Amino acid sequence: MQTFRSELEKLFPDQETVFHHLVKYLFSPSNQAWGQITGFYEAYLAKAEERIGFQIRVFEPKQTPFTAVMKQITSCTQKHRLILPQSDEVTLRNETSKSILVASLSRKYYEEIDWMYGRRRRQSTGIAVYQASHEGKQHSGDNSHNMKAWMDIYLLSTSDVLVTSSMSTFGYVAAGIAGVKPWIVMIPDPYHPRGADEPACERAINLEPCFHFPPWFAYPDPPGTGGLVGRCEDVSWGLKLVGGHKTRR
């Protein structure tokens, strides 16, 4: 194990950026996808002084009310005002132009965020809200659908600030490519309810994704990892590379 660890340390001396380097190397869009990505970026996002990405994934939309998800999102964005000002406080004094990208299968979240921060004040602020696609539901095996998803991931990766969804590998990849530690919104889950006192979102400790289904023998601490692996922010039973960071038990 020590020999293996030594080799990994040679490959990845900075334990904060392991996934960032891997995903930048391994995930490359096709020429067709890249054309769509650059076209949308140049048309809508490139000129903004700040780009904010929302990645909203709801796995059980019929059992997870839209209002409950939006409550989590707005609670997160209003508490951590570096993400967005409260919508009622957006005034003419806000001189920074911002492009907000909403990546979601549903158009409802785009429409709500656009109403909160864009449409009502478009003439008096530099905030604009965009959505590149809204497929309604996931279409496994559909290459056209997959290309739109890839487009969303790469567009999100151009963000200066990222707000992603709990348990979403889509969000993990976008943050990894971006090299930006995301704010992870805890999307209400009917099968794994969270306590009322738990925060609406948490800042990821690093860029590493969460392994949702680790082997049983990895609990409570994976043997031989020397503190390099710990619990995820968004999945209580998941594990991730944590380096020297402390995570919840």
PDB file of C-alpha atoms in Angstrom:
ATOM      1  CA  MET A   1       0.000   0.000   0.000  1.00  0.00           C
ATOM      2  CA  GLN A   2       2.848   2.375   0.829  1.00  0.00           C
ATOM      3  CA  THR A   3       4.458   1.803  -2.588  1.00  0.00           C
ATOM      4  CA  PHE A   4       1.149   2.476  -4.323  1.00  0.00           C
ATOM      5  CA  ARG A   5       0.650   5.632  -2.275  1.00  0.00           C
ATOM      6  CA  SER A   6       4.150   6.852  -3.115  1.00  0.00           C
ATOM      7  CA  GLU A   7       3.433   6.500  -6.826  1.00  0.00           C
ATOM      8  CA  LEU A   8       0.157   8.394  -6.464  1.00  0.00           C
ATOM      9  CA  GLU A   9       1.905  11.197  -4.613  1.00  0.00           C
ATOM     10  CA  LYS A  10       4.363  11.504  -7.501  1.00  0.00           C
ATOM     11  CA  LEU A  11       1.485  11.739  -9.980  1.00  0.00           C
ATOM     12  CA  PHE A  12      -0.623  14.068  -7.832  1.00  0.00           C
ATOM     13  CA  PRO A  13       1.561  16.044  -5.413  1.00  0.00           C
ATOM     14  CA  ASP A  14      -1.343  18.422  -4.791  1.00  0.00           C
ATOM     15  CA  GLN A  15      -4.117  16.356  -3.220  1.00  0.00           C
ATOM     16  CA  GLU A  16      -6.579  19.213  -3.772  1.00  0.00           C
ATOM     17  CA  THR A  17      -6.582  18.831  -7.556  1.00  0.00           C
ATOM     18  CA  VAL A  18      -6.530  15.090  -8.330  1.00  0.00           C
ATOM     19  CA  PHE A  19      -9.974  14.958  -9.959  1.00  0.00           C
ATOM     20  CA  HIS A  20      -9.478  18.348 -11.612  1.00  0.00           C
ATOM     21  CA  HIS A  21      -6.440  17.083 -13.535  1.00  0.00           C
ATOM     22  CA  LEU A  22      -8.009  13.726 -14.368  1.00  0.00           C
ATOM     23  CA  VAL A  23     -11.276  15.141 -15.657  1.00  0.00           C
ATOM     24  CA  LYS A  24      -9.555  17.858 -17.697  1.00  0.00           C
ATOM     25  CA  TYR A  25      -7.447  15.165 -19.346  1.00  0.00           C
ATOM     26  CA  LEU A  26     -10.083  12.463 -19.846  1.00  0.00           C
ATOM     27  CA  PHE A  27     -13.249  14.415 -20.685  1.00  0.00           C
ATOM     28  CA  SER A  28     -12.948  16.135 -24.054  1.00  0.00           C
ATOM     29  CA  PRO A  29     -15.966  17.240 -26.125  1.00  0.00           C
ATOM     30  CA  SER A  30     -16.299  16.217 -29.760  1.00  0.00           C
ATOM     31  CA  ASN A  31     -15.860  18.913 -32.395  1.00  0.00           C
ATOM     32  CA  GLN A  32     -19.635  19.129 -32.804  1.00  0.00           C
ATOM     33  CA  ALA A  33     -20.224  19.520 -29.076  1.00  0.00           C
ATOM     34  CA  TRP A  34     -17.379  22.019 -28.773  1.00  0.00           C
ATOM     35  CA  GLY A  35     -18.932  24.138 -31.505  1.00  0.00           C
ATOM     36  CA  GLN A  36     -22.201  24.323 -29.563  1.00  0.00           C
ATOM     37  CA  ILE A  37     -20.378  25.088 -26.312  1.00  0.00           C
ATOM     38  CA  THR A  38     -18.284  27.917 -27.722  1.00  0.00           C
ATOM     39  CA  GLY A  39     -21.217  29.324 -29.694  1.00  0.00           C
ATOM     40  CA  PHE A  40     -23.422  29.641 -26.603  1.00  0.00           C
ATOM     41  CA  TYR A  41     -20.567  30.906 -24.448  1.00  0.00           C
ATOM     42  CA  GLU A  42     -19.567  33.660 -26.853  1.00  0.00           C
ATOM     43  CA  ALA A  43     -23.173  34.726 -27.407  1.00  0.00           C
ATOM     44  CA  TYR A  44     -24.356  34.875 -23.794  1.00  0.00           C
ATOM     45  CA  LEU A  45     -21.636  34.412 -21.179  1.00  0.00           C
ATOM     46  CA  ALA A  46     -18.294  35.721 -22.418  1.00  0.00           C
ATOM     47  CA  LYS A  47     -18.866  39.436 -21.817  1.00  0.00           C
ATOM     48  CA  ALA A  48     -20.046  39.121 -18.217  1.00  0.00           C
ATOM     49  CA  GLU A  49     -17.682  40.237 -15.466  1.00  0.00           C
ATOM     50  CA  GLU A  50     -18.904  37.376 -13.290  1.00  0.00           C
ATOM     51  CA  ARG A  51     -20.467  34.071 -14.266  1.00  0.00           C
ATOM     52  CA  ILE A  52     -22.623  32.117 -11.816  1.00  0.00           C
ATOM     53  CA  GLY A  53     -23.709  28.560 -12.546  1.00  0.00           C
ATOM     54  CA  PHE A  54     -26.704  26.758 -11.051  1.00  0.00           C
ATOM     55  CA  GLN A  55     -26.830  23.000 -11.585  1.00  0.00           C
ATOM     56  CA  ILE A  56     -30.191  21.734 -10.340  1.00  0.00           C
ATOM     57  CA  ARG A  57     -30.862  17.992 -10.343  1.00  0.00           C
ATOM     58  CA  VAL A  58     -33.973  16.527  -8.726  1.00  0.00           C
ATOM     59  CA  PHE A  59     -34.032  12.733  -8.833  1.00  0.00           C
ATOM     60  CA  GLU A  60     -37.637  12.316  -7.640  1.00  0.00           C
ATOM     61  CA  PRO A  61     -39.511  15.304  -9.136  1.00  0.00           C
ATOM     62  CA  LYS A  62     -42.953  13.830  -8.436  1.00  0.00           C
ATOM     63  CA  GLN A  63     -42.135  13.455  -4.747  1.00  0.00           C
ATOM     64  CA  THR A  64     -39.946  16.538  -4.327  1.00  0.00           C
ATOM     65  CA  PRO A  65     -41.981  19.762  -4.493  1.00  0.00           C
ATOM     66  CA  PHE A  66     -40.623  22.536  -6.687  1.00  0.00           C
ATOM     67  CA  THR A  67     -41.177  25.018  -3.850  1.00  0.00           C
ATOM     68  CA  ALA A  68     -39.071  22.924  -1.452  1.00  0.00           C
ATOM     69  CA  VAL A  69     -36.158  22.856  -3.890  1.00  0.00           C
ATOM     70  CA  MET A  70     -36.378  26.602  -4.548  1.00  0.00           C
ATOM     71  CA  LYS A  71     -36.479  27.246  -0.803  1.00  0.00           C
ATOM     72  CA  GLN A  72     -33.171  25.414  -0.409  1.00  0.00           C
ATOM     73  CA  ILE A  73     -31.625  27.295  -3.326  1.00  0.00           C
ATOM     74  CA  THR A  74     -32.739  30.744  -2.161  1.00  0.00           C
ATOM     75  CA  SER A  75     -31.761  29.999   1.453  1.00  0.00           C
ATOM     76  CA  CYS A  76     -28.288  29.108   0.228  1.00  0.00           C
ATOM     77  CA  THR A  77     -27.844  32.097  -2.075  1.00  0.00           C
ATOM     78  CA  GLN A  78     -29.177  34.602   0.441  1.00  0.00           C
ATOM     79  CA  LYS A  79     -27.128  33.321   3.363  1.00  0.00           C
ATOM     80  CA  HIS A  80     -23.877  33.329   1.396  1.00  0.00           C
ATOM     81  CA  ARG A  81     -24.164  36.719  -0.233  1.00  0.00           C
ATOM     82  CA  LEU A  82     -20.994  36.266  -2.236  1.00  0.00           C
ATOM     83  CA  ILE A  83     -23.060  34.048  -4.510  1.00  0.00           C
ATOM     84  CA  LEU A  84     -25.904  36.480  -5.247  1.00  0.00           C
ATOM     85  CA  PRO A  85     -27.386  39.469  -3.498  1.00  0.00           C
ATOM     86  CA  GLN A  86     -30.902  39.077  -2.198  1.00  0.00           C
ATOM     87  CA  SER A  87     -33.228  39.763  -5.100  1.00  0.00           C
ATOM     88  CA  ASP A  88     -34.886  42.665  -3.274  1.00  0.00           C
ATOM     89  CA  GLU A  89     -31.490  44.320  -2.825  1.00  0.00           C
ATOM     90  CA  VAL A  90     -30.484  44.334  -6.485  1.00  0.00           C
ATOM     91  CA  THR A  91     -30.306  48.021  -7.375  1.00  0.00           C
ATOM     92  CA  LEU A  92     -28.784  50.376  -9.877  1.00  0.00           C
ATOM     93  CA  ARG A  93     -25.677  50.494  -7.701  1.00  0.00           C
ATOM     94  CA  ASN A  94     -24.853  46.931  -8.703  1.00  0.00           C
ATOM     95  CA  GLU A  95     -22.303  47.735 -11.389  1.00  0.00           C
ATOM     96  CA  THR A  96     -20.922  44.236 -11.970  1.00  0.00           C
ATOM     97  CA  SER A  97     -22.431  42.529 -14.988  1.00  0.00           C
ATOM     98  CA  LYS A  98     -23.381  38.955 -14.160  1.00  0.00           C
ATOM     99  CA  SER A  99     -24.481  36.066 -16.327  1.00  0.00           C
ATOM    100  CA  ILE A 100     -26.367  33.327 -14.526  1.00  0.00           C
ATOM    101  CA  LEU A 101     -26.523  29.929 -16.216  1.00  0.00           C
ATOM    102  CA  VAL A 102     -29.185  27.486 -15.046  1.00  0.00           C
ATOM    103  CA  ALA A 103     -28.540  23.854 -15.978  1.00  0.00           C
ATOM    104  CA  SER A 104     -31.576  21.696 -15.262  1.00  0.00           C
ATOM    105  CA  LEU A 105     -33.802  19.185 -17.000  1.00  0.00           C
ATOM    106  CA  SER A 106     -36.730  21.389 -15.973  1.00  0.00           C
ATOM    107  CA  ARG A 107     -37.413  24.876 -17.318  1.00  0.00           C
ATOM    108  CA  LYS A 108     -39.271  25.878 -14.132  1.00  0.00           C
ATOM    109  CA  TYR A 109     -36.080  26.590 -12.196  1.00  0.00           C
ATOM    110  CA  TYR A 110     -34.724  28.796 -14.961  1.00  0.00           C
ATOM    111  CA  GLU A 111     -38.000  30.725 -15.109  1.00  0.00           C
ATOM    112  CA  GLU A 112     -38.065  31.256 -11.340  1.00  0.00           C
ATOM    113  CA  ILE A 113     -34.430  32.389 -11.102  1.00  0.00           C
ATOM    114  CA  ASP A 114     -34.896  34.577 -14.174  1.00  0.00           C
ATOM    115  CA  TRP A 115     -37.904  36.202 -12.503  1.00  0.00           C
ATOM    116  CA  MET A 116     -36.014  36.736  -9.239  1.00  0.00           C
ATOM    117  CA  TYR A 117     -32.806  38.181 -10.645  1.00  0.00           C
ATOM    118  CA  GLY A 118     -33.232  38.905 -14.327  1.00  0.00           C
ATOM    119  CA  ARG A 119     -36.600  39.648 -15.857  1.00  0.00           C
ATOM    120  CA  ARG A 120     -37.946  41.996 -13.168  1.00  0.00           C
ATOM    121  CA  ARG A 121     -34.842  44.192 -13.214  1.00  0.00           C
ATOM    122  CA  ARG A 122     -33.235  43.608 -16.581  1.00  0.00           C
ATOM    123  CA  GLN A 123     -33.385  47.309 -17.453  1.00  0.00           C
ATOM    124  CA  SER A 124     -31.792  48.436 -14.178  1.00  0.00           C
ATOM    125  CA  THR A 125     -29.082  45.840 -13.493  1.00  0.00           C
ATOM    126  CA  GLY A 126     -26.364  43.967 -15.282  1.00  0.00           C
ATOM    127  CA  ILE A 127     -27.825  40.557 -14.411  1.00  0.00           C
ATOM    128  CA  ALA A 128     -28.998  38.190 -17.141  1.00  0.00           C
ATOM    129  CA  VAL A 129     -30.187  34.594 -16.750  1.00  0.00           C
ATOM    130  CA  TYR A 130     -29.795  31.876 -19.383  1.00  0.00           C
ATOM    131  CA  GLN A 131     -30.542  28.203 -19.931  1.00  0.00           C
ATOM    132  CA  ALA A 132     -28.934  26.235 -22.751  1.00  0.00           C
ATOM    133  CA  SER A 133     -31.349  23.271 -22.711  1.00  0.00           C
ATOM    134  CA  HIS A 134     -34.287  21.771 -20.812  1.00  0.00           C
ATOM    135  CA  GLU A 135     -34.936  18.182 -21.812  1.00  0.00           C
ATOM    136  CA  GLY A 136     -37.675  17.457 -19.276  1.00  0.00           C
ATOM    137  CA  LYS A 137     -36.221  14.098 -18.273  1.00  0.00           C
ATOM    138  CA  GLN A 138     -33.083  12.067 -18.775  1.00  0.00           C
ATOM    139  CA  HIS A 139     -32.897  10.091 -22.035  1.00  0.00           C
ATOM    140  CA  SER A 140     -30.317   7.355 -21.531  1.00  0.00           C
ATOM    141  CA  GLY A 141     -28.589   6.251 -24.718  1.00  0.00           C
ATOM    142  CA  ASP A 142     -29.741   9.275 -26.736  1.00  0.00           C
ATOM    143  CA  ASN A 143     -26.606  10.864 -28.185  1.00  0.00           C
ATOM    144  CA  SER A 144     -28.338  14.174 -28.927  1.00  0.00           C
ATOM    145  CA  HIS A 145     -29.466  14.375 -25.306  1.00  0.00           C
ATOM    146  CA  ASN A 146     -25.992  13.427 -24.089  1.00  0.00           C
ATOM    147  CA  MET A 147     -24.449  16.186 -26.199  1.00  0.00           C
ATOM    148  CA  LYS A 148     -26.741  18.767 -24.608  1.00  0.00           C
ATOM    149  CA  ALA A 149     -25.748  17.467 -21.181  1.00  0.00           C
ATOM    150  CA  TRP A 150     -22.078  17.731 -22.131  1.00  0.00           C
ATOM    151  CA  MET A 151     -22.710  21.272 -23.320  1.00  0.00           C
ATOM    152  CA  ASP A 152     -24.275  22.166 -19.959  1.00  0.00           C
ATOM    153  CA  ILE A 153     -21.368  20.635 -18.034  1.00  0.00           C
ATOM    154  CA  TYR A 154     -18.754  22.596 -19.956  1.00  0.00           C
ATOM    155  CA  LEU A 155     -20.719  25.840 -19.804  1.00  0.00           C
ATOM    156  CA  LEU A 156     -21.066  25.406 -16.042  1.00  0.00           C
ATOM    157  CA  SER A 157     -17.305  24.891 -15.862  1.00  0.00           C
ATOM    158  CA  THR A 158     -16.776  28.477 -17.068  1.00  0.00           C
ATOM    159  CA  SER A 159     -18.447  29.785 -13.893  1.00  0.00           C
ATOM    160  CA  ASP A 160     -16.680  31.853 -11.264  1.00  0.00           C
ATOM    161  CA  VAL A 161     -19.198  30.624  -8.683  1.00  0.00           C
ATOM    162  CA  LEU A 162     -20.925  27.241  -8.829  1.00  0.00           C
ATOM    163  CA  VAL A 163     -24.062  26.087  -7.029  1.00  0.00           C
ATOM    164  CA  THR A 164     -24.611  22.363  -7.557  1.00  0.00           C
ATOM    165  CA  SER A 165     -27.013  19.684  -6.344  1.00  0.00           C
ATOM    166  CA  SER A 166     -26.414  17.005  -3.751  1.00  0.00           C
ATOM    167  CA  MET A 167     -25.717  13.487  -5.043  1.00  0.00           C
ATOM    168  CA  SER A 168     -25.255  14.731  -8.609  1.00  0.00           C
ATOM    169  CA  THR A 169     -22.306  13.350 -10.566  1.00  0.00           C
ATOM    170  CA  PHE A 170     -23.157  15.973 -13.211  1.00  0.00           C
ATOM    171  CA  GLY A 171     -22.298  18.673 -10.689  1.00  0.00           C
ATOM    172  CA  TYR A 172     -19.138  16.886  -9.555  1.00  0.00           C
ATOM    173  CA  VAL A 173     -17.782  16.832 -13.114  1.00  0.00           C
ATOM    174  CA  ALA A 174     -18.660  20.482 -13.815  1.00  0.00           C
ATOM    175  CA  ALA A 175     -16.905  21.604 -10.626  1.00  0.00           C
ATOM    176  CA  GLY A 176     -13.928  19.375 -11.368  1.00  0.00           C
ATOM    177  CA  ILE A 177     -13.409  20.844 -14.832  1.00  0.00           C
ATOM    178  CA  ALA A 178     -13.932  24.373 -13.522  1.00  0.00           C
ATOM    179  CA  GLY A 179     -11.466  23.997 -10.681  1.00  0.00           C
ATOM    180  CA  VAL A 180     -14.028  25.761  -8.473  1.00  0.00           C
ATOM    181  CA  LYS A 181     -15.199  24.462  -5.097  1.00  0.00           C
ATOM    182  CA  PRO A 182     -18.995  24.440  -5.430  1.00  0.00           C
ATOM    183  CA  TRP A 183     -21.701  25.298  -2.968  1.00  0.00           C
ATOM    184  CA  ILE A 184     -23.667  22.040  -2.771  1.00  0.00           C
ATOM    185  CA  VAL A 185     -27.402  22.567  -2.233  1.00  0.00           C
ATOM    186  CA  MET A 186     -28.990  19.751  -0.251  1.00  0.00           C
ATOM    187  CA  ILE A 187     -31.913  18.864  -2.506  1.00  0.00           C
ATOM    188  CA  PRO A 188     -34.824  17.426  -0.465  1.00  0.00           C
ATOM    189  CA  ASP A 189     -34.824  13.634  -0.736  1.00  0.00           C
ATOM    190  CA  PRO A 190     -37.982  11.733   0.293  1.00  0.00           C
ATOM    191  CA  TYR A 191     -35.928   8.606   1.010  1.00  0.00           C
ATOM    192  CA  HIS A 192     -33.197  10.291   3.063  1.00  0.00           C
ATOM    193  CA  PRO A 193     -34.803  13.251   4.874  1.00  0.00           C
ATOM    194  CA  ARG A 194     -32.484  15.771   6.516  1.00  0.00           C
ATOM    195  CA  GLY A 195     -32.990  17.451   9.857  1.00  0.00           C
ATOM    196  CA  ALA A 196     -34.679  20.851   9.998  1.00  0.00           C
ATOM    197  CA  ASP A 197     -31.553  22.382  11.539  1.00  0.00           C
ATOM    198  CA  GLU A 198     -29.222  21.210   8.779  1.00  0.00           C
ATOM    199  CA  PRO A 199     -27.882  23.874   6.389  1.00  0.00           C
ATOM    200  CA  ALA A 200     -29.433  24.436   2.968  1.00  0.00           C
ATOM    201  CA  CYS A 201     -26.007  24.093   1.369  1.00  0.00           C
ATOM    202  CA  GLU A 202     -22.382  23.392   2.176  1.00  0.00           C
ATOM    203  CA  ARG A 203     -19.186  24.523   0.483  1.00  0.00           C
ATOM    204  CA  ALA A 204     -17.252  21.547  -0.842  1.00  0.00           C
ATOM    205  CA  ILE A 205     -13.930  21.106   0.943  1.00  0.00           C
ATOM    206  CA  ASN A 206     -12.191  20.343  -2.359  1.00  0.00           C
ATOM    207  CA  LEU A 207     -12.815  19.411  -5.998  1.00  0.00           C
ATOM    208  CA  GLU A 208     -13.118  15.669  -5.458  1.00  0.00           C
ATOM    209  CA  PRO A 209     -16.334  13.800  -6.347  1.00  0.00           C
ATOM    210  CA  CYS A 210     -18.220  11.589  -3.923  1.00  0.00           C
ATOM    211  CA  PHE A 211     -18.169   7.798  -4.342  1.00  0.00           C
ATOM    212  CA  HIS A 212     -21.790   6.984  -3.526  1.00  0.00           C
ATOM    213  CA  PHE A 213     -21.448   3.234  -3.054  1.00  0.00           C
ATOM    214  CA  PRO A 214     -18.190   2.354  -1.290  1.00  0.00           C
ATOM    215  CA  PRO A 215     -17.647  -1.266  -0.197  1.00  0.00           C
ATOM    216  CA  TRP A 216     -18.974  -2.174   3.226  1.00  0.00           C
ATOM    217  CA  PHE A 217     -15.506  -2.747   4.695  1.00  0.00           C
ATOM    218  CA  ALA A 218     -14.676   0.929   4.136  1.00  0.00           C
ATOM    219  CA  TYR A 219     -16.772   1.937   7.162  1.00  0.00           C
ATOM    220  CA  PRO A 220     -16.138   3.844   9.288  1.00  0.00           C
ATOM    221  CA  ASP A 221     -12.614   4.513   7.974  1.00  0.00           C
ATOM    222  CA  PRO A 222     -11.136   2.866   4.879  1.00  0.00           C
ATOM    223  CA  PRO A 223      -8.145   0.755   5.962  1.00  0.00           C
ATOM    224  CA  GLY A 224      -4.684   1.895   4.944  1.00  0.00           C
ATOM    225  CA  THR A 225      -5.694   5.303   3.567  1.00  0.00           C
ATOM    226  CA  GLY A 226      -3.921   7.335   6.226  1.00  0.00           C
ATOM    227  CA  GLY A 227      -6.656   9.937   6.506  1.00  0.00           C
ATOM    228  CA  LEU A 228      -6.756  10.678   2.772  1.00  0.00           C
ATOM    229  CA  VAL A 229     -10.349   9.433   2.449  1.00  0.00           C
ATOM    230  CA  GLY A 230     -13.356  10.699   4.385  1.00  0.00           C
ATOM    231  CA  ARG A 231     -17.087  11.289   4.299  1.00  0.00           C
ATOM    232  CA  CYS A 232     -18.802  13.387   1.648  1.00  0.00           C
ATOM    233  CA  GLU A 233     -20.567  16.677   2.306  1.00  0.00           C
ATOM    234  CA  ASP A 234     -23.744  15.629   0.505  1.00  0.00           C
ATOM    235  CA  VAL A 235     -23.980  11.836   0.924  1.00  0.00           C
ATOM    236  CA  SER A 236     -23.621  10.611   4.495  1.00  0.00           C
ATOM    237  CA  TRP A 237     -22.680   7.066   3.440  1.00  0.00           C
ATOM    238  CA  GLY A 238     -20.350   8.147   0.615  1.00  0.00           C
ATOM    239  CA  LEU A 239     -16.577   8.550   0.593  1.00  0.00           C
ATOM    240  CA  LYS A 240     -14.200  10.935  -1.176  1.00  0.00           C
ATOM    241  CA  LEU A 241     -10.577  11.988  -1.215  1.00  0.00           C
ATOM    242  CA  VAL A 242     -10.178  14.612   1.480  1.00  0.00           C
ATOM    243  CA  GLY A 243      -6.412  15.048   1.845  1.00  0.00           C
ATOM    244  CA  GLY A 244      -5.760  16.674   5.182  1.00  0.00           C
ATOM    245  CA  HIS A 245      -9.284  18.058   5.572  1.00  0.00           C
ATOM    246  CA  LYS A 246     -11.551  16.943   8.364  1.00  0.00           C
ATOM    247  CA  THR A 247     -15.033  15.802   7.396  1.00  0.00           C
ATOM    248  CA  ARG A 248     -18.172  14.842   9.254  1.00  0.00           C
ATOM    249  CA  ARG A 249     -18.158  11.484  11.006  1.00  0.00           C
TER     250      ARG A 249
END
